[in-house]
């Protein structure tokens, strides 16, 4: 039984430390010096995790091992996107079986699981297929009754009785003696749930003589678990059926594995003849299939996945938790001693995750099956910022309310669409350019709520309205106004000269507002979305006014719901002499304003954030670069910030930077535009500048007055 996840952590602590050093190495210094400086932080990380590391070494707990790998940067990163091929859903047969097989079921008590499995096998294993039930010393009288009933109903079934419990390994080996010459073998745990038509899909890859073993995907199969490798889930039988129904629509791919997984494992007759059965040294079970598979690998054999099959698995039906941990720890030592390179190979395979695409497709079916309310599908961008902060807050709320996962459909990345499936314990992602393939991928999610969050920098923004309507056909649709795409293809409402001049008229010829064809056609397309939406959420009163001006008919659907600011910076002592600017600054956020101001002002400008590379500040002004929210107060002190300036030249839908700056208690200034001005008007330390963004002298004078006012206080 399964041990393929025992590669959870490198056995040498130096490998962990090197990984942590690489993660913490500064990019702002010479690489060699950066590594030296990173060692103390690496040691500190290991020391802080010492309790969990010792627990993992003692217990072999797979979940804890996976979390430690992620913490130390030794596991696959979350949401690493794969590219879906156009023929991803080509479910043509993947070959013909050249030989029959014997299905071996080792049984030790667990009557409930046995009853369910045998009833399933009567429905799913053809009468001409050989089945061997091994009653391995069960002390529950119901087992013999269930086994005899199965034998009476299945013409090619036989029963082997062991007077005492010999364990999984010996149960399998005794059954192998009764397998007809030439038959492949399929090992099946009693706590599995095979779906209809499972056996042909298990055996089909064995038509390739280089394949030594085949394992299906499952809800609980270590490295072959869906949605996430190494972590088990317990879906209902109906959900398992949905997962397998989706798997059957997928094109079979011949994906190599470092080892098979023993809960449901097909073994090739060719390699059984060369290797024989399992090594009895593995005792009651765990690790024996890894040992067998690695022996087959040494003989040139390969181990593959039935990528079009999901077999349910309860797990640990034969062992208690404490006994399981002891078996895992012992088996781990045996495997490590025999196969020094296995741990690294298994870990490398998991990092690459060649099955990410299949996991995503099947996990969507899992999500749909387990959800008790509509599954959220958010359309969002890839650029981070305030819209992403708001989206993550919504996602975390969904998890807190018991949602198994949410879908985030992103634009602005390397492909037209990036589909992310996020759960509390996993994240999967795929890139695709074909909108038809997108709809096919999301087909299992039959109960959904579609939410527009942000479409900035989409490759084909003109396709967004229709895609939203197609996704929401028969389902709810909501709009979150994190950008102004519903009003103009210029998502920040700046015209071709980079200025804000209000909501453009339908007949405008301004190229920034025209889009792919005309502004009128853009508004017509988005007008259908706005009319269809059950709710249009805005985050500032200025945003509500702009939407009402563009779409008067949507006024009754508009809800004003400002974002909540969490972990706001602490208040600062006034008296600083620098102008502070928060956030990633591009033209719309006021980069040109700051560039001009840096030439004129006698005060240092400190951008705590990034500056678009098209712009630069004159010395001694400084651009700090990316920052964490909890560092704002510390950085403000470092750069001696006395007044904050929000230089955006466009109306923002909501400005986290403005609210964070206000939380410090220092004066905060902005132009009379959008949500930033709304926030300042409502705050005692807010100051709306009634000046033109192009009038640098007036801006400098207005900011200087704020410094003087602060000194007077």
XYZ file of C-alpha atoms in Angstrom:
713
model
C 0.000 0.000 0.000
C 1.000 3.602 -0.751
C 4.327 5.112 0.111
C 4.985 7.275 -2.918
C 4.637 10.457 -0.872
C 7.495 9.661 1.486
C 9.677 12.112 -0.415
C 8.057 14.781 1.709
C 11.324 16.314 2.924
C 14.978 15.788 2.043
C 16.691 13.692 4.661
C 19.668 16.046 4.713
C 18.927 19.261 6.580
C 21.529 21.037 4.443
C 19.211 20.708 1.426
C 16.448 22.477 3.346
C 18.814 25.236 4.423
C 20.129 25.752 0.885
C 16.583 26.097 -0.403
C 15.783 28.664 2.282
C 18.984 30.564 1.529
C 17.971 30.762 -2.147
C 14.524 32.069 -1.183
C 15.884 34.731 1.168
C 18.837 35.819 -0.930
C 18.628 39.564 -1.651
C 18.564 40.618 -5.288
C 20.018 44.028 -4.445
C 23.548 42.854 -3.609
C 26.221 40.629 -5.093
C 24.781 37.057 -5.229
C 27.610 35.597 -3.136
C 27.175 38.229 -0.433
C 23.393 37.795 -0.649
C 23.698 34.088 0.126
C 25.947 34.777 3.107
C 23.489 37.329 4.476
C 20.575 34.917 3.973
C 21.986 32.091 6.128
C 20.844 33.528 9.508
C 17.283 33.885 8.233
C 17.382 30.341 6.854
C 18.524 28.936 10.204
C 15.820 30.961 11.953
C 13.123 29.512 9.654
C 14.243 25.958 10.401
C 14.403 26.690 14.145
C 10.885 28.140 14.132
C 9.597 25.025 12.350
C 11.546 22.562 14.539
C 8.447 21.183 16.264
C 6.711 20.396 12.970
C 9.899 18.941 11.478
C 10.360 16.591 14.456
C 6.698 15.589 14.278
C 7.053 14.769 10.592
C 10.219 12.719 11.154
C 8.476 10.824 13.948
C 5.109 10.239 12.256
C 5.635 10.507 8.517
C 2.427 12.550 8.338
C 1.822 13.326 4.621
C -0.178 16.520 5.131
C 2.403 17.982 7.484
C 5.163 16.948 5.081
C 3.473 18.733 2.198
C 3.028 21.905 4.243
C 6.679 21.836 5.329
C 7.839 21.395 1.739
C 5.797 24.406 0.710
C 7.110 26.431 3.647
C 10.703 25.635 2.706
C 10.225 26.192 -1.030
C 10.681 22.492 -1.782
C 7.279 21.871 -3.346
C 5.549 23.025 -6.475
C 4.431 26.629 -6.221
C 0.763 27.410 -6.070
C -1.085 28.248 -9.252
C 1.758 27.410 -11.634
C -0.123 27.518 -14.902
C -0.014 24.798 -17.547
C -1.135 25.328 -21.129
C -4.186 23.350 -22.199
C -3.836 21.776 -25.666
C -6.702 22.122 -28.113
C -7.366 18.366 -28.007
C -7.451 18.215 -24.209
C -10.997 16.828 -24.290
C -10.407 14.275 -27.039
C -11.642 11.146 -25.258
C -10.813 8.642 -28.007
C -9.773 5.165 -26.766
C -6.173 4.897 -25.615
C -5.327 1.491 -26.971
C -6.522 -2.099 -26.772
C -5.778 -4.647 -24.066
C -3.797 -7.614 -25.402
C -4.287 -9.885 -22.387
C -6.825 -10.469 -19.661
C -6.250 -9.682 -16.016
C -6.812 -11.035 -12.544
C -8.271 -8.633 -9.995
C -6.830 -9.322 -6.526
C -8.654 -8.000 -3.471
C -6.854 -8.565 -0.127
C -9.442 -8.440 2.685
C -8.990 -7.979 6.408
C -12.223 -7.155 8.258
C -13.737 -3.742 7.267
C -17.001 -5.490 6.363
C -18.766 -2.270 5.385
C -16.101 -1.417 2.816
C -15.947 -5.006 1.585
C -19.711 -5.177 1.071
C -19.716 -1.933 -0.927
C -16.716 -2.904 -3.034
C -17.948 -6.395 -3.902
C -21.339 -5.046 -4.938
C -19.501 -2.577 -7.164
C -17.290 -5.261 -8.690
C -20.340 -7.339 -9.596
C -21.552 -4.389 -11.661
C -18.227 -3.317 -13.146
C -16.041 -6.427 -13.651
C -17.132 -8.601 -16.570
C -17.966 -12.197 -15.743
C -15.065 -13.462 -17.886
C -12.510 -11.575 -15.800
C -10.736 -13.479 -13.048
C -11.192 -12.205 -9.458
C -9.328 -13.463 -6.371
C -10.603 -12.537 -2.909
C -8.021 -13.104 -0.171
C -9.599 -13.354 3.270
C -6.470 -12.564 5.245
C -7.448 -13.938 8.646
C -10.514 -11.740 9.181
C -12.149 -12.297 12.584
C -15.428 -10.805 11.405
C -17.756 -13.637 10.309
C -19.510 -11.300 7.873
C -16.446 -11.335 5.601
C -16.823 -15.034 4.677
C -20.508 -14.535 3.988
C -19.818 -11.578 1.703
C -16.997 -13.417 -0.101
C -19.123 -16.529 -0.719
C -22.001 -14.423 -1.983
C -19.657 -12.736 -4.466
C -18.218 -16.075 -5.614
C -21.707 -17.444 -6.201
C -22.564 -14.404 -8.342
C -19.303 -14.137 -10.322
C -18.374 -17.106 -12.502
C -14.610 -16.582 -12.382
C -14.193 -15.639 -8.734
C -12.213 -17.634 -6.185
C -11.532 -17.219 -2.471
C -8.284 -17.768 -0.602
C -8.550 -18.205 3.174
C -5.682 -17.408 5.535
C -6.119 -18.833 9.045
C -4.408 -15.761 10.487
C -3.641 -12.237 9.345
C -0.410 -12.222 7.326
C -0.661 -8.655 6.045
C -1.146 -7.045 2.656
C 2.181 -8.167 1.197
C 1.695 -11.868 1.928
C -1.971 -11.702 0.947
C -1.004 -10.402 -2.503
C 1.864 -12.892 -2.895
C -0.356 -15.866 -2.076
C -2.932 -14.674 -4.610
C -0.261 -14.264 -7.298
C 0.290 -18.017 -7.123
C -3.278 -18.501 -8.374
C -3.138 -16.029 -11.264
C -3.462 -17.765 -14.636
C -0.364 -17.696 -16.808
C -0.308 -14.593 -19.039
C -2.722 -12.517 -16.965
C -1.930 -8.999 -15.890
C -2.805 -8.263 -12.264
C -4.883 -5.467 -10.756
C -4.550 -4.925 -6.997
C -7.570 -3.335 -5.376
C -7.937 -2.210 -1.764
C -11.262 -2.933 -0.096
C -11.789 0.776 0.628
C -11.756 1.750 -3.059
C -14.751 2.862 -5.110
C -14.219 1.886 -8.767
C -16.553 3.633 -11.237
C -18.306 2.013 -14.209
C -16.040 0.882 -17.055
C -12.959 1.291 -14.865
C -11.124 -1.925 -15.703
C -10.594 -1.335 -19.452
C -9.178 2.099 -18.697
C -6.811 0.605 -16.110
C -5.554 -2.087 -18.459
C -5.326 -0.122 -21.710
C -1.869 1.427 -21.022
C -0.433 -2.084 -20.506
C -0.707 -2.599 -24.260
C 2.630 -0.772 -24.286
C 5.164 -3.418 -23.260
C 7.374 -0.816 -21.592
C 4.648 -0.027 -19.045
C 5.162 -1.944 -15.813
C 2.365 -0.431 -13.724
C -0.725 1.759 -14.050
C -2.409 3.824 -11.312
C -5.593 5.887 -11.631
C -6.230 9.341 -10.232
C -8.188 9.508 -6.999
C -9.419 11.659 -4.148
C -6.857 9.906 -1.923
C -3.793 8.579 -3.768
C -0.766 10.468 -2.465
C 0.964 11.995 -5.524
C -2.071 11.158 -7.673
C -4.659 12.831 -5.449
C -7.141 15.340 -6.842
C -7.365 18.266 -6.276
C -3.961 18.361 -4.575
C -1.019 16.002 -4.439
C -0.422 14.474 -1.048
C -3.656 15.533 0.627
C -6.789 13.415 0.824
C -10.371 14.606 0.519
C -13.575 12.715 1.246
C -16.103 13.473 -1.497
C -19.509 11.873 -1.696
C -20.155 8.981 -4.061
C -22.086 11.353 -6.322
C -19.091 13.692 -6.473
C -16.765 10.786 -7.281
C -19.083 9.887 -10.154
C -18.857 13.474 -11.442
C -15.077 13.443 -11.143
C -14.785 10.251 -13.135
C -17.344 11.425 -15.692
C -15.084 14.413 -16.359
C -11.980 12.204 -16.456
C -13.584 10.072 -19.162
C -13.888 13.122 -21.402
C -10.142 13.794 -21.244
C -7.616 12.687 -23.812
C -5.454 9.910 -22.371
C -1.851 11.016 -21.904
C 1.046 8.670 -21.252
C 2.513 10.347 -18.162
C 5.440 8.665 -16.423
C 5.417 8.279 -12.640
C 8.305 7.682 -10.242
C 6.231 4.809 -8.798
C 2.751 3.366 -8.818
C 0.412 3.773 -5.848
C -0.884 0.578 -4.280
C -4.512 1.379 -3.487
C -5.477 0.488 -7.085
C -2.558 -0.736 -9.140
C -2.286 -2.666 -12.401
C 0.900 -4.731 -12.747
C 2.209 -5.949 -16.093
C 2.591 -9.688 -16.567
C 5.939 -9.124 -18.296
C 7.451 -7.507 -15.198
C 5.703 -9.846 -12.757
C 7.435 -12.716 -14.531
C 10.812 -11.036 -14.042
C 10.368 -9.633 -10.533
C 7.790 -11.858 -8.902
C 5.665 -10.570 -6.056
C 6.245 -8.102 -3.246
C 9.176 -8.248 -0.840
C 7.982 -9.809 2.473
C 10.389 -7.546 4.352
C 7.728 -4.823 4.060
C 5.574 -6.861 6.442
C 1.963 -5.850 6.878
C 2.159 -3.217 4.153
C 3.309 0.250 3.022
C 6.186 0.724 0.648
C 6.055 -2.669 -1.007
C 4.673 -1.278 -4.277
C 7.388 1.393 -4.369
C 10.020 -1.313 -3.992
C 8.415 -3.419 -6.754
C 8.076 -0.464 -9.091
C 11.671 0.650 -8.613
C 12.823 -2.880 -9.378
C 10.776 -2.676 -12.579
C 12.339 0.690 -13.380
C 15.781 -0.875 -13.096
C 14.666 -3.422 -15.718
C 13.548 -0.642 -18.112
C 9.918 -0.561 -17.066
C 7.807 2.580 -16.828
C 4.991 3.539 -14.494
C 2.101 5.529 -15.879
C -1.237 7.082 -14.946
C -4.687 6.250 -16.183
C -5.271 9.960 -16.749
C -8.866 9.321 -17.840
C -9.912 7.421 -14.701
C -10.781 8.386 -11.116
C -11.111 5.623 -8.525
C -12.420 6.654 -5.135
C -10.425 5.698 -2.053
C -11.328 6.057 1.611
C -7.867 5.245 2.980
C -6.580 3.643 6.194
C -9.424 1.152 6.424
C -7.069 -1.676 7.399
C -4.736 0.169 9.765
C -5.398 2.501 12.658
C -3.705 5.894 12.509
C -0.958 5.063 14.996
C -0.211 1.726 13.321
C -0.174 3.404 9.938
C 2.423 5.914 11.070
C 4.693 3.175 12.387
C 4.432 1.233 9.116
C 5.108 4.402 7.100
C 8.196 5.283 9.147
C 9.639 1.774 8.865
C 8.930 1.541 5.143
C 10.477 4.967 4.607
C 13.736 3.804 6.124
C 13.768 0.691 3.943
C 13.128 2.615 0.724
C 15.734 5.260 1.577
C 18.341 2.587 2.277
C 17.664 0.696 -0.966
C 17.059 3.574 -3.374
C 19.120 6.635 -2.511
C 17.869 8.672 -5.496
C 14.163 7.906 -5.145
C 13.295 10.724 -2.747
C 14.753 13.374 -5.055
C 13.109 11.866 -8.144
C 9.699 11.773 -6.474
C 10.081 15.324 -5.202
C 11.169 16.577 -8.637
C 8.143 14.898 -10.210
C 5.814 16.534 -7.715
C 7.383 19.936 -8.329
C 6.810 19.597 -12.067
C 3.329 18.104 -11.601
C 2.841 16.750 -15.136
C -0.798 16.052 -14.231
C -1.734 19.639 -13.367
C -4.099 19.969 -16.331
C -6.006 16.782 -15.481
C -6.111 17.739 -11.812
C -7.656 21.094 -12.734
C -10.353 19.632 -14.977
C -11.306 16.903 -12.504
C -11.046 19.245 -9.527
C -13.623 21.510 -11.171
C -16.003 18.558 -11.104
C -15.038 17.902 -7.468
C -15.776 21.546 -6.636
C -19.163 21.409 -8.324
C -20.053 18.165 -6.592
C -19.077 19.277 -3.105
C -20.505 22.804 -3.285
C -23.789 23.394 -1.460
C -24.202 26.837 -3.034
C -23.289 28.314 -6.426
C -19.567 28.227 -7.232
C -18.134 31.754 -7.641
C -16.408 32.443 -10.966
C -14.505 35.726 -10.772
C -13.174 37.487 -13.850
C -10.029 39.266 -12.680
C -6.671 40.563 -13.908
C -3.119 39.422 -13.106
C -1.637 42.751 -12.020
C -2.169 42.676 -8.255
C -2.924 45.932 -6.470
C -6.104 46.961 -4.714
C -8.428 44.931 -6.946
C -6.446 41.799 -6.107
C -6.521 42.649 -2.401
C -10.306 42.942 -2.589
C -10.597 39.715 -4.588
C -8.514 37.737 -2.094
C -10.673 39.079 0.731
C -13.771 37.776 -1.086
C -12.106 34.429 -1.734
C -11.128 34.037 1.922
C -14.679 34.883 2.945
C -15.936 32.191 0.568
C -13.630 29.658 2.228
C -14.720 30.774 5.690
C -18.326 30.175 4.599
C -17.531 26.599 3.647
C -17.032 26.879 -0.103
C -14.734 24.070 -1.280
C -13.121 26.253 -3.948
C -13.628 29.235 -6.225
C -12.742 29.834 -9.870
C -10.739 32.885 -10.890
C -10.707 33.563 -14.629
C -7.808 35.934 -15.230
C -6.941 38.195 -18.145
C -3.753 40.067 -18.924
C -1.404 37.103 -18.697
C 0.514 35.218 -21.398
C -2.700 33.723 -22.824
C -6.139 35.181 -23.386
C -7.504 33.313 -20.365
C -5.966 31.887 -17.234
C -8.272 29.599 -15.258
C -7.382 29.288 -11.586
C -9.123 26.974 -9.163
C -8.396 28.042 -5.594
C -9.241 26.067 -2.494
C -8.226 26.559 1.130
C -5.511 23.912 0.679
C -4.650 24.003 -3.012
C -4.411 26.107 -6.154
C -4.379 24.983 -9.801
C -4.100 27.027 -12.982
C -4.130 26.637 -16.762
C -3.642 29.040 -19.670
C -5.689 28.862 -22.856
C -6.540 31.075 -25.817
C -9.645 29.270 -27.066
C -12.841 30.604 -25.457
C -14.707 27.465 -26.556
C -12.173 25.387 -24.632
C -12.748 27.667 -21.648
C -16.465 26.934 -21.655
C -15.759 23.219 -22.089
C -13.412 23.234 -19.104
C -15.994 24.963 -16.899
C -18.888 22.769 -18.035
C -18.936 20.636 -14.842
C -19.690 23.771 -12.797
C -23.407 23.715 -13.477
C -24.391 25.917 -10.521
C -22.355 29.117 -10.578
C -22.354 32.831 -9.831
C -20.317 34.969 -12.227
C -18.619 38.061 -10.815
C -16.753 40.676 -12.822
C -13.896 41.984 -10.683
C -11.338 43.583 -13.003
C -10.404 43.179 -16.673
C -7.458 45.567 -16.940
C -4.854 44.699 -19.610
C -6.921 41.947 -21.199
C -5.514 40.887 -24.574
C -8.940 41.182 -26.149
C -11.031 43.357 -23.820
C -13.819 43.576 -26.362
C -14.549 39.864 -25.730
C -15.138 40.297 -21.995
C -18.814 41.408 -22.050
C -19.976 38.526 -24.225
C -17.879 36.006 -22.280
C -19.465 37.192 -19.036
C -22.932 36.799 -20.505
C -22.135 33.318 -21.828
C -20.679 32.209 -18.497
C -23.706 33.591 -16.660
C -26.311 32.102 -18.997
C -28.930 30.786 -16.586
C -26.900 31.910 -13.564
C -26.410 35.043 -11.486
C -24.121 37.865 -12.646
C -22.622 40.672 -10.587
C -20.266 43.536 -11.427
C -17.643 44.864 -9.014
C -16.438 48.252 -10.224
C -12.675 47.884 -9.665
C -12.093 49.518 -13.042
C -14.110 51.588 -15.489
C -14.164 49.081 -18.360
C -17.979 49.043 -18.249
C -17.821 52.729 -19.215
C -14.854 52.847 -21.612
C -12.044 50.719 -23.062
C -9.870 53.311 -21.357
C -10.320 51.549 -18.027
C -9.172 54.605 -16.042
C -11.272 57.004 -18.181
C -8.228 58.940 -19.416
C -8.497 60.252 -22.975
C -5.886 60.037 -25.723
C -4.015 62.953 -24.133
C -3.887 61.183 -20.771
C -6.422 63.437 -19.075
C -9.750 62.785 -17.381
C -12.598 64.791 -18.878
C -15.615 62.947 -17.530
C -17.728 60.172 -19.035
C -17.144 60.178 -22.812
C -20.103 60.764 -25.083
C -21.406 57.864 -27.138
C -20.257 59.560 -30.335
C -16.730 60.406 -29.178
C -13.942 59.843 -31.687
C -11.218 59.880 -29.035
C -9.086 56.823 -29.799
C -8.619 55.947 -26.137
C -12.388 55.538 -25.770
C -13.069 53.953 -29.156
C -11.867 50.399 -28.480
C -11.689 47.875 -31.316
C -14.526 49.515 -33.273
C -16.325 52.456 -31.668
C -17.211 53.773 -28.257
C -20.883 53.311 -29.039
C -20.469 49.590 -29.757
C -18.369 49.217 -26.578
C -21.095 50.769 -24.451
C -23.733 48.695 -26.205
C -21.897 45.468 -25.320
C -21.317 46.485 -21.716
C -24.850 47.841 -21.479
C -26.119 44.273 -21.870
C -23.915 43.195 -18.967
C -25.064 46.078 -16.789
C -28.701 45.346 -17.601
C -28.204 41.633 -16.882
C -26.301 42.108 -13.593
C -28.262 41.524 -10.395
C -25.966 43.968 -8.618
C -23.379 46.573 -9.589
C -21.101 47.199 -6.626
C -19.199 50.471 -6.391
C -16.703 51.361 -3.688
C -17.005 55.159 -3.641
C -19.791 57.661 -4.255
C -17.878 59.143 -7.210
C -17.919 55.734 -8.895
C -21.669 55.488 -8.424
C -22.094 58.880 -10.070
C -20.023 57.895 -13.099
C -21.924 54.626 -13.586
C -25.268 56.377 -13.303
C -24.190 58.944 -15.864
C -23.151 56.235 -18.324
C -26.027 53.840 -17.583
C -28.998 55.689 -16.009
C -31.089 52.545 -16.361
C -28.736 50.668 -13.989
C -29.134 53.151 -11.139
C -31.487 50.872 -9.168
C -28.895 48.053 -9.197
C -26.014 50.110 -7.822
C -24.803 49.293 -4.311
C -22.205 51.438 -2.530
C -19.969 49.181 -0.438
C -16.542 50.651 0.437
C -13.779 48.155 1.105
C -12.705 47.485 4.658
C -9.108 48.315 5.461
C -7.444 45.615 7.533
C -4.046 45.842 9.214
C -3.862 49.594 8.628
C -0.530 51.307 9.402
C -0.145 52.755 12.879
C -0.253 56.502 13.476
C 2.997 58.414 13.019
C 4.484 61.403 14.800
C 4.188 64.487 12.558
C 7.142 66.609 11.562
C 8.724 64.695 8.682
C 10.203 66.678 5.823
C 9.655 64.361 2.823
C 6.696 63.907 0.486
C 5.548 60.283 0.698
C 3.844 58.452 -2.181
C 2.330 54.983 -1.755
C 1.832 52.284 -4.374
C 2.857 51.278 -7.861
C 2.990 54.501 -9.871
C 2.353 54.670 -13.613
C 1.016 57.525 -15.733
C -2.569 57.147 -14.498
C -1.321 57.016 -10.913
C 0.566 60.291 -11.426
C 4.064 59.310 -12.586
C 4.432 62.343 -14.861
C 3.216 64.614 -12.042
C 5.930 63.271 -9.746
C 8.590 63.461 -12.454
C 7.886 67.169 -12.943
C 7.531 67.820 -9.229
C 10.909 66.176 -8.526
C 12.590 68.846 -10.661
C 10.853 71.738 -8.912
C 10.271 70.851 -5.280
C 12.976 71.388 -2.682
C 11.593 68.476 -0.711
C 12.565 64.860 -1.242
C 9.898 62.649 -2.801
C 9.913 59.076 -1.475
C 7.860 56.578 -3.479
C 7.153 53.615 -1.221
C 6.352 51.327 -4.099
C 7.420 51.027 -7.727
C 7.697 53.597 -10.519
C 6.953 52.869 -14.171
C 10.283 52.564 -15.973
C 9.218 55.195 -18.515
C 9.567 57.799 -15.776
C 12.309 58.818 -13.372
C 12.775 61.104 -10.387
C 15.581 63.593 -10.066
C 17.963 63.060 -7.166
C 17.823 62.993 -4.175
C 14.315 61.622 -4.624
C 13.978 57.885 -4.060
C 11.919 54.910 -5.230
C 11.874 52.240 -2.544
C 10.322 49.445 -4.604
C 7.762 46.798 -3.589
C 6.695 46.753 0.045
C 4.437 44.898 2.444
C 1.467 46.639 4.001
C 2.767 46.045 7.529
C 5.997 47.892 6.626
C 4.357 51.200 5.615
C 4.850 52.952 8.960
C 8.442 51.747 9.285
C 9.303 52.886 5.756
C 7.590 56.226 6.274
C 9.844 56.822 9.262
C 12.907 55.712 7.299
C 12.199 58.224 4.548
C 11.082 60.964 6.986
C 7.606 61.325 5.424
C 5.737 64.374 6.674
C 2.927 64.587 4.103
C 1.446 61.968 1.812
C 0.586 62.777 -1.791
C -1.780 60.634 -3.886
C -0.903 61.962 -7.364
C -3.381 59.956 -9.482
C -4.646 61.905 -12.505
C -7.598 59.554 -13.007
C -10.623 58.882 -10.816
C -9.947 55.721 -8.824
C -12.747 53.301 -8.016
C -11.285 52.847 -4.548
C -7.872 53.786 -3.247
C -6.307 51.486 -0.659
C -3.205 53.685 -0.710
C -5.275 56.728 0.259
C -6.872 54.959 3.207
C -3.541 53.507 4.339
C -1.943 56.946 4.193
C -4.834 58.461 6.143
C -4.417 55.818 8.848
C -0.946 57.201 9.687
C -2.522 60.475 10.835
C -0.202 62.539 8.622
C -1.667 65.040 6.121
C -2.771 63.388 2.866
C -3.390 65.287 -0.387
C -4.822 64.377 -3.783
C -6.453 66.019 -6.761
C -10.210 66.477 -6.795
C -10.796 63.163 -8.545
C -12.607 59.925 -7.802
C -12.486 57.739 -4.745
C -9.260 59.287 -3.498
C -10.952 62.692 -3.155
C -14.043 61.068 -1.598
C -11.864 59.543 1.126
C -9.969 62.760 1.811
C -13.141 64.849 2.070
C -14.358 62.530 4.812
C -11.131 62.575 6.842
C -9.798 65.250 9.209
C -6.262 64.870 7.826
C -7.420 64.746 4.181
C -6.790 67.649 1.809
C -8.250 67.872 -1.702
C -6.057 70.056 -3.934
C -8.096 72.320 -6.162
C -5.331 72.566 -8.765
C -4.745 71.296 -12.281
C -2.536 68.146 -12.363
C -0.435 69.868 -15.064
C 0.258 72.926 -12.876
C 3.394 71.717 -11.094
C 4.019 75.051 -9.384
C 0.530 75.102 -7.876
C 0.967 71.516 -6.685
C 4.301 72.320 -5.050
C 2.860 75.397 -3.347
C -0.190 73.489 -2.085
C 1.963 70.711 -0.616
C 4.285 73.261 1.005
C 1.279 74.834 2.710
C 0.422 71.436 4.197
C 3.927 71.128 5.639
C 3.628 74.615 7.129
C 0.235 73.774 8.585
C 1.629 70.582 10.105
C 4.512 72.539 11.689
C 2.066 75.011 13.178
C 0.224 72.153 14.892
